[in-house]
């Protein structure tokens, strides 16, 4: 059969450039302000960097386990290069596959599997369906995958929220250390200014870390997690329905019941 | 039939001038205070404006998608020129239309359609009714429209709330940059004052943006969304009832069950 | 009949002097501290007053509608001269009226109507009963009145809470304006002190407005609203029961079910 | 009968010395720090005391009624000398009385009444039982007492929480008054230090009042209220059960159902 | 029988080193910053230590009872050396024991009891099972133990959260005392710096205690409590099931219903 040449419309996946634009734009503005001020070197102070970044890392680590800290690092990278998918198009994609399976049998899906590799959950589900795994089992296994992804994202968002809480506190602690050192040594009036500048650097680092990295990243992570769960749910419902060899029209009805009103699809007439 | 000349009382729609008065009054007072102080020029500093407005925009963008940011801009404009409508009068208007449809048939509504153009949801519903769309379908389609409007408003209110959180933080970051630059360069005592003034400007911008624009606009948006949903719900119920050719008295009863006690109507004796 | 001479014990209504004592005492202490400091004139600065009071008014207005702002002004005045009533005594009063209506007929209540004028809701209910309005209708109408009073109070409390949020922010904005103006003009060292004093005045006004007026008034409004709703509920239940010509003993039982344990009444043996 | 010589184990009531130790220790440390600093006199300033303590009192009074303020004063005293009782031992005590009543009749409880005087609720309940009041009525009356105690404690905790909110605000207001007065009068540089010291005193008083008195007392009040309600509930259940002449084993079962797992009792084998 | 030589796989228990690393790393960085600054001695001031640590202890003590304070100290030590266990492996361990009991009878468990000593709850449960305690009673007793552990942890977390609230407040109070003393004695300009440095020390101590000890420890305690309750719940379910001599396959099914999706076990084929 030439059906293996069938092309499944992929859900248009747009890389979420807002995160990158925001990060680059925000830091660009801060760096520009520093450079135009004349002496960018005075904004770099290794001990200050260590006490704020290292301290925030240490204090956040007290709150969690090493494993949770490590996973968060990975999740941050994934959030920056996040690929958002339109739930409507994901539903259309699933309905196309369901129609193909209906018309030419489940085994014909073998030919389109490689087109699905960019969507791990859908790929895994369809592979199981092709291997003859019953629909109920496909659903159970994929739901476990999906649920643990959501949980992992929530834990990572909590790590970032705690880091956003502790970064300004570590900045304050660093500034207090600097102030106490400066005040104990006021003999040379000429050193007061620079010493005070260094003391304020940790407050600056803490404010930048918390407000330009940790807090907005946690916020974005929460937002993406909701969006991703919706798309993944569509894939789970689709794979289970195809595995149970249900009528694709019934699948459409079920998908529409979980899609937000503005995103409902009308694939069959 | 001369019925097309029938005039439907419009729900008295009063432009919400409180938002405009508040914005103009608030900024007017701040600007007056700046001008009477003598040197208004010292309150304008382009790098400071860039770091606070640009920075807040960037950091807020990290939390959301480009689409959500764009929609918020539109919603802000719509909030400033918001037209509030009395739910009682909207109910009366709907009952007048229902009575007309009852007495002269649904087709007679054709003649009054253009009077409804200022209310898109009511217009859309009545057009569908005139076209013979069944009441259930009219209700489903209008509810989708209404629900996605509410959701869009909530997302926009969240964008504004985040911006109100980040604007003072960006102001603090700008001030810290200015302070560090000033403290590293204390040789010329005469420059301390002006440098400090510039450093404080970002804190000033952040406070103004958060407290005079973002936070009150988010608050107004939430308030308007509730009010608008109530009026839209009345239009949806009306259009569905007329589409189902129900007795207008039954419609009145149903409308009264969703109107707040003080707003209930008695259209039919 | 001489029954019109019957005297109904009024619920002892004690003017709530705590609000007045608190306001007068608090402002008295602040003014005393200012006067004993020597130069009370330096605490009055019209531009500062304008930016804090006017600014807070403007920003709060952005959040609400003109109508909501106007109603809040009235509610504030009513809160200062609030008359608290003991729910037990209100219940006794209602039971006395019910007993009179039972023994001498509903029409006999005509004679005591004018004794009830100080309680608008009770007066309105009893007037309707005397006019022969059925109990169910009396209950529906009075409940609408009562419910919209509660809603009005909640909206006004929200306006005050927002004002308490924005007043210190406007104070900070005013102080920042003053500081930037002062720092740009450090040539005359003698003017630094007074300029700084003026700059701090807006922070002072904002703190006084928020903590000595808006926040406590919002708190009192919430408290009074709960207390008033309980008394009004007793009047509604009483008027409805008398309108339905129920046995006053049954009314007593019903009233006790809504009164707090310590306030239950035993009017009949 | 010699039964009046029976001795009922009292619930070991330990005075809660944590409150006293905490208050004395905390204030001791603060006073020690002040005295070792050399000039304790500079920490006492009558106008500052008046504006912070008097102001907090006035502003808190705006939020409540005179009656609620008065009750809070009493509740504070009671909290300092709070006697905590072990719910297990209270249950054992009640079971001993129940067993005595079972074996020798309810009238025999006359002889042990005076041993119960330290527990007003238990005493009141047992007196009613001895007087032949039926169990249901005993339960209703005691529950009213218990419920209004809990409510009174909650209201008092709310008063303290509001006071903890307003005390630092009054401290800030006092400091701003002091600063404005000092800044308007910078001619004598020698007076700046002492004037500033006096200005800071109100912030100091506000911080001490809020963090060392009001906030922890409110917290303790909430904690004690929960503990006391549990013990009182045991007394109410016991008195009601004895009044109904139920089997003490049934009472034990019921008491265990409300006791926390670790506190359950096994009085009968 | 040689069955007593059977080896039960222990749940791999990994000491939670994140707490230790975080505490040592955080304090290491702070101490390094202090030492590299030159005069570490200026960061040690006994009166400042007393007022912050002692004051926080006293104020926190006002909120709780001596017993609750004592238990918290123990819980802190246990949290630092916390041993985390994988719920999956705990389930496998329980299923191994259940299979052994199924095949060779409950008495055969005597031989493996000593292997379980590191898990007190499991050890207690199995001992009761070997002694012939019925499954229902085993479940009731172990659940009481487990529930009071959770409650104890929650109370201790609350103590730490209150301490994290009060430590910065005591730091502020200490700094205000220092400032007032310094300002009252400005005659010797050379002493201003050191006096101010000492005054800031209490703020520094308060920030370190709250943000590097109390708040993260409370956070970790909450996290561990959830994890420990899950493992303990598995032990309770296992001991009860073995006591009731249920089929181990049924136990597996029940354990999987409480395990998170990613942690479910498949012990029997």
mmCIF file of C-alpha atoms in Angstrom, chain B residues 25-247:
data_model
loop_
_atom_site.group_PDB
_atom_site.id
_atom_site.type_symbol
_atom_site.label_atom_id
_atom_site.label_comp_id
_atom_site.label_asym_id
_atom_site.label_seq_id
_atom_site.Cartn_x
_atom_site.Cartn_y
_atom_site.Cartn_z
ATOM 1 C CA UNK B 25 -6.498 63.843 37.015
ATOM 2 C CA UNK B 26 -3.756 61.679 38.507
ATOM 3 C CA UNK B 27 -1.184 62.477 35.854
ATOM 4 C CA UNK B 28 -2.277 66.111 35.844
ATOM 5 C CA UNK B 29 -1.538 66.393 39.576
ATOM 6 C CA UNK B 30 1.856 64.711 39.225
ATOM 7 C CA UNK B 31 2.816 66.894 36.253
ATOM 8 C CA UNK B 32 1.594 70.033 38.042
ATOM 9 C CA UNK B 33 3.736 69.147 41.056
ATOM 10 C CA UNK B 34 6.737 68.641 38.773
ATOM 11 C CA UNK B 35 6.226 71.907 36.875
ATOM 12 C CA UNK B 36 5.618 74.057 39.946
ATOM 13 C CA UNK B 37 8.896 72.647 41.326
ATOM 14 C CA UNK B 38 10.716 74.573 38.629
ATOM 15 C CA UNK B 39 12.786 72.265 36.443
ATOM 16 C CA UNK B 40 10.497 69.801 34.669
ATOM 17 C CA UNK B 41 13.387 68.841 32.394
ATOM 18 C CA UNK B 42 15.131 67.045 35.228
ATOM 19 C CA UNK B 43 12.256 64.540 35.344
ATOM 20 C CA UNK B 44 12.849 63.308 31.828
ATOM 21 C CA UNK B 45 15.726 60.931 31.319
ATOM 22 C CA UNK B 46 15.585 58.681 28.293
ATOM 23 C CA UNK B 47 17.822 55.846 29.623
ATOM 24 C CA UNK B 48 15.696 55.757 32.805
ATOM 25 C CA UNK B 49 12.500 55.613 30.767
ATOM 26 C CA UNK B 50 13.958 52.804 28.660
ATOM 27 C CA UNK B 51 15.080 50.686 31.596
ATOM 28 C CA UNK B 52 11.788 50.968 33.491
ATOM 29 C CA UNK B 53 9.226 50.810 30.657
ATOM 30 C CA UNK B 54 11.330 48.586 28.406
ATOM 31 C CA UNK B 55 12.492 46.409 31.284
ATOM 32 C CA UNK B 56 8.974 45.932 32.652
ATOM 33 C CA UNK B 57 7.766 45.062 29.151
ATOM 34 C CA UNK B 58 10.584 42.535 28.680
ATOM 35 C CA UNK B 59 10.194 40.865 32.065
ATOM 36 C CA UNK B 60 6.415 40.672 31.694
ATOM 37 C CA UNK B 61 6.945 39.184 28.237
ATOM 38 C CA UNK B 62 9.002 36.360 29.773
ATOM 39 C CA UNK B 63 5.891 35.395 31.781
ATOM 40 C CA UNK B 64 3.485 35.318 28.829
ATOM 41 C CA UNK B 65 3.371 34.755 25.065
ATOM 42 C CA UNK B 66 3.629 37.464 22.399
ATOM 43 C CA UNK B 67 -0.050 36.898 21.547
ATOM 44 C CA UNK B 68 -1.126 37.496 25.152
ATOM 45 C CA UNK B 69 0.958 40.679 25.297
ATOM 46 C CA UNK B 70 -0.598 41.998 22.080
ATOM 47 C CA UNK B 71 -4.151 41.281 23.206
ATOM 48 C CA UNK B 72 -3.526 43.099 26.477
ATOM 49 C CA UNK B 73 -2.601 46.294 24.600
ATOM 50 C CA UNK B 74 -5.958 46.175 22.796
ATOM 51 C CA UNK B 75 -7.854 45.416 25.998
ATOM 52 C CA UNK B 76 -6.252 48.424 27.742
ATOM 53 C CA UNK B 77 -7.504 50.740 25.006
ATOM 54 C CA UNK B 78 -10.970 49.187 25.231
ATOM 55 C CA UNK B 79 -10.960 49.627 29.018
ATOM 56 C CA UNK B 80 -10.221 53.351 28.780
ATOM 57 C CA UNK B 81 -13.183 53.906 26.455
ATOM 58 C CA UNK B 82 -15.352 51.307 28.189
ATOM 59 C CA UNK B 83 -19.087 51.695 27.692
ATOM 60 C CA UNK B 84 -21.014 50.459 30.687
ATOM 61 C CA UNK B 85 -24.569 49.264 30.259
ATOM 62 C CA UNK B 86 -27.302 48.867 32.807
ATOM 63 C CA UNK B 87 -28.259 45.160 33.035
ATOM 64 C CA UNK B 88 -31.900 46.150 33.769
ATOM 65 C CA UNK B 89 -32.111 48.153 30.568
ATOM 66 C CA UNK B 90 -30.412 45.392 28.605
ATOM 67 C CA UNK B 91 -33.105 43.043 29.943
ATOM 68 C CA UNK B 92 -35.876 45.484 28.956
ATOM 69 C CA UNK B 93 -34.363 45.799 25.480
ATOM 70 C CA UNK B 94 -34.270 42.018 25.089
ATOM 71 C CA UNK B 95 -37.877 41.733 26.315
ATOM 72 C CA UNK B 96 -39.010 44.390 23.786
ATOM 73 C CA UNK B 97 -37.403 42.401 20.985
ATOM 74 C CA UNK B 98 -38.938 39.172 22.302
ATOM 75 C CA UNK B 99 -42.384 40.776 22.423
ATOM 76 C CA UNK B 100 -42.006 42.081 18.859
ATOM 77 C CA UNK B 101 -40.913 38.631 17.649
ATOM 78 C CA UNK B 102 -43.878 37.090 19.466
ATOM 79 C CA UNK B 103 -46.448 39.433 17.967
ATOM 80 C CA UNK B 104 -45.149 39.827 14.396
ATOM 81 C CA UNK B 105 -42.954 36.799 13.888
ATOM 82 C CA UNK B 106 -39.225 36.323 14.005
ATOM 83 C CA UNK B 107 -38.739 37.672 10.483
ATOM 84 C CA UNK B 108 -39.969 41.098 11.564
ATOM 85 C CA UNK B 109 -36.723 41.417 13.558
ATOM 86 C CA UNK B 110 -34.949 42.002 10.255
ATOM 87 C CA UNK B 111 -36.138 45.605 10.443
ATOM 88 C CA UNK B 112 -34.590 46.346 13.802
ATOM 89 C CA UNK B 113 -31.266 44.579 13.267
ATOM 90 C CA UNK B 114 -29.419 47.748 12.375
ATOM 91 C CA UNK B 115 -30.528 49.352 15.635
ATOM 92 C CA UNK B 116 -28.576 46.627 17.446
ATOM 93 C CA UNK B 117 -25.242 47.086 15.744
ATOM 94 C CA UNK B 118 -23.737 48.798 18.774
ATOM 95 C CA UNK B 119 -24.107 45.497 20.678
ATOM 96 C CA UNK B 120 -22.114 42.940 18.650
ATOM 97 C CA UNK B 121 -23.218 39.920 20.662
ATOM 98 C CA UNK B 122 -26.924 40.823 20.516
ATOM 99 C CA UNK B 123 -26.605 41.688 16.815
ATOM 100 C CA UNK B 124 -24.921 38.359 16.043
ATOM 101 C CA UNK B 125 -27.567 36.460 18.008
ATOM 102 C CA UNK B 126 -30.512 38.228 16.371
ATOM 103 C CA UNK B 127 -28.994 37.784 12.888
ATOM 104 C CA UNK B 128 -28.775 34.068 13.499
ATOM 105 C CA UNK B 129 -32.355 33.988 14.775
ATOM 106 C CA UNK B 130 -33.597 35.849 11.686
ATOM 107 C CA UNK B 131 -31.643 33.391 9.512
ATOM 108 C CA UNK B 132 -33.576 30.581 11.183
ATOM 109 C CA UNK B 133 -30.756 29.153 13.272
ATOM 110 C CA UNK B 134 -32.337 27.012 16.038
ATOM 111 C CA UNK B 135 -32.282 28.450 19.588
ATOM 112 C CA UNK B 136 -29.966 25.758 20.999
ATOM 113 C CA UNK B 137 -27.331 26.455 18.375
ATOM 114 C CA UNK B 138 -27.612 30.228 18.861
ATOM 115 C CA UNK B 139 -27.040 29.697 22.580
ATOM 116 C CA UNK B 140 -24.020 27.408 22.077
ATOM 117 C CA UNK B 141 -22.295 29.765 19.639
ATOM 118 C CA UNK B 142 -22.934 32.930 21.676
ATOM 119 C CA UNK B 143 -21.814 31.264 24.916
ATOM 120 C CA UNK B 144 -18.517 30.316 23.239
ATOM 121 C CA UNK B 145 -18.063 33.967 22.205
ATOM 122 C CA UNK B 146 -18.916 35.204 25.671
ATOM 123 C CA UNK B 147 -16.716 32.679 27.450
ATOM 124 C CA UNK B 148 -13.681 33.455 25.327
ATOM 125 C CA UNK B 149 -14.208 37.188 25.956
ATOM 126 C CA UNK B 150 -14.162 36.602 29.717
ATOM 127 C CA UNK B 151 -11.053 34.407 29.427
ATOM 128 C CA UNK B 152 -9.293 37.010 27.283
ATOM 129 C CA UNK B 153 -10.058 39.694 29.864
ATOM 130 C CA UNK B 154 -8.769 37.545 32.733
ATOM 131 C CA UNK B 155 -5.505 36.842 30.916
ATOM 132 C CA UNK B 156 -5.076 40.559 30.170
ATOM 133 C CA UNK B 157 -5.781 41.449 33.811
ATOM 134 C CA UNK B 158 -3.088 38.931 34.803
ATOM 135 C CA UNK B 159 -0.611 40.552 32.397
ATOM 136 C CA UNK B 160 -1.320 43.946 33.987
ATOM 137 C CA UNK B 161 -0.989 42.527 37.506
ATOM 138 C CA UNK B 162 2.411 41.028 36.669
ATOM 139 C CA UNK B 163 3.485 44.354 35.092
ATOM 140 C CA UNK B 164 2.415 46.143 38.306
ATOM 141 C CA UNK B 165 4.619 43.709 40.236
ATOM 142 C CA UNK B 166 7.675 44.109 38.027
ATOM 143 C CA UNK B 167 7.605 47.883 37.360
ATOM 144 C CA UNK B 168 8.768 48.883 40.883
ATOM 145 C CA UNK B 169 11.395 46.113 40.745
ATOM 146 C CA UNK B 170 12.782 47.498 37.480
ATOM 147 C CA UNK B 171 12.711 50.964 39.081
ATOM 148 C CA UNK B 172 14.794 49.630 41.988
ATOM 149 C CA UNK B 173 17.242 47.954 39.599
ATOM 150 C CA UNK B 174 17.661 51.228 37.692
ATOM 151 C CA UNK B 175 18.212 53.166 40.906
ATOM 152 C CA UNK B 176 20.830 50.660 42.085
ATOM 153 C CA UNK B 177 22.686 51.003 38.772
ATOM 154 C CA UNK B 178 22.645 54.792 39.177
ATOM 155 C CA UNK B 179 23.800 54.622 42.813
ATOM 156 C CA UNK B 180 26.694 52.272 42.067
ATOM 157 C CA UNK B 181 27.817 54.540 39.221
ATOM 158 C CA UNK B 182 27.554 57.646 41.402
ATOM 159 C CA UNK B 183 29.346 56.092 44.400
ATOM 160 C CA UNK B 184 32.241 54.919 42.252
ATOM 161 C CA UNK B 185 32.794 58.481 41.172
ATOM 162 C CA UNK B 186 32.526 60.739 44.235
ATOM 163 C CA UNK B 187 35.449 62.998 43.306
ATOM 164 C CA UNK B 188 33.258 65.844 42.111
ATOM 165 C CA UNK B 189 30.922 66.639 45.035
ATOM 166 C CA UNK B 190 28.888 68.923 42.799
ATOM 167 C CA UNK B 191 27.753 65.997 40.672
ATOM 168 C CA UNK B 192 26.449 63.915 43.584
ATOM 169 C CA UNK B 193 23.089 65.661 43.777
ATOM 170 C CA UNK B 194 22.182 65.504 40.093
ATOM 171 C CA UNK B 195 23.472 61.915 39.777
ATOM 172 C CA UNK B 196 21.376 60.867 42.763
ATOM 173 C CA UNK B 197 18.373 62.667 41.252
ATOM 174 C CA UNK B 198 18.779 60.702 38.042
ATOM 175 C CA UNK B 199 19.173 57.483 39.996
ATOM 176 C CA UNK B 200 15.905 58.129 41.842
ATOM 177 C CA UNK B 201 14.051 58.784 38.574
ATOM 178 C CA UNK B 202 13.705 55.071 37.774
ATOM 179 C CA UNK B 203 12.163 54.419 41.188
ATOM 180 C CA UNK B 204 9.792 57.297 40.465
ATOM 181 C CA UNK B 205 8.854 55.915 37.021
ATOM 182 C CA UNK B 206 8.342 52.425 38.448
ATOM 183 C CA UNK B 207 6.076 53.721 41.228
ATOM 184 C CA UNK B 208 4.026 55.829 38.793
ATOM 185 C CA UNK B 209 3.629 53.009 36.253
ATOM 186 C CA UNK B 210 2.651 50.404 38.828
ATOM 187 C CA UNK B 211 0.355 52.495 41.022
ATOM 188 C CA UNK B 212 -1.173 54.928 38.545
ATOM 189 C CA UNK B 213 -1.482 52.698 35.452
ATOM 190 C CA UNK B 214 -1.028 48.937 35.766
ATOM 191 C CA UNK B 215 -2.597 48.148 39.154
ATOM 192 C CA UNK B 216 -5.712 50.360 38.775
ATOM 193 C CA UNK B 217 -6.214 49.273 35.144
ATOM 194 C CA UNK B 218 -6.070 45.597 36.175
ATOM 195 C CA UNK B 219 -8.577 46.349 38.914
ATOM 196 C CA UNK B 220 -10.926 48.135 36.482
ATOM 197 C CA UNK B 221 -10.582 45.337 33.937
ATOM 198 C CA UNK B 222 -11.701 42.748 36.507
ATOM 199 C CA UNK B 223 -14.652 44.941 37.486
ATOM 200 C CA UNK B 224 -15.747 45.595 33.893
ATOM 201 C CA UNK B 225 -15.392 41.943 32.970
ATOM 202 C CA UNK B 226 -17.932 40.958 35.629
ATOM 203 C CA UNK B 227 -20.351 43.709 34.546
ATOM 204 C CA UNK B 228 -19.985 42.910 30.839
ATOM 205 C CA UNK B 229 -20.456 39.169 31.396
ATOM 206 C CA UNK B 230 -23.772 39.880 33.131
ATOM 207 C CA UNK B 231 -25.083 41.999 30.236
ATOM 208 C CA UNK B 232 -23.797 39.512 27.645
ATOM 209 C CA UNK B 233 -25.432 36.670 29.529
ATOM 210 C CA UNK B 234 -28.743 38.548 29.248
ATOM 211 C CA UNK B 235 -28.276 38.882 25.475
ATOM 212 C CA UNK B 236 -27.427 35.179 25.162
ATOM 213 C CA UNK B 237 -30.483 34.141 27.165
ATOM 214 C CA UNK B 238 -32.671 36.516 25.136
ATOM 215 C CA UNK B 239 -31.439 35.404 21.724
ATOM 216 C CA UNK B 240 -31.762 31.733 22.673
ATOM 217 C CA UNK B 241 -35.280 32.254 24.034
ATOM 218 C CA UNK B 242 -36.421 34.151 20.920
ATOM 219 C CA UNK B 243 -34.802 31.507 18.728
ATOM 220 C CA UNK B 244 -36.779 28.841 20.625
ATOM 221 C CA UNK B 245 -39.918 31.028 20.198
ATOM 222 C CA UNK B 246 -40.637 30.879 23.931
ATOM 223 C CA UNK B 247 -43.162 33.056 25.690
#
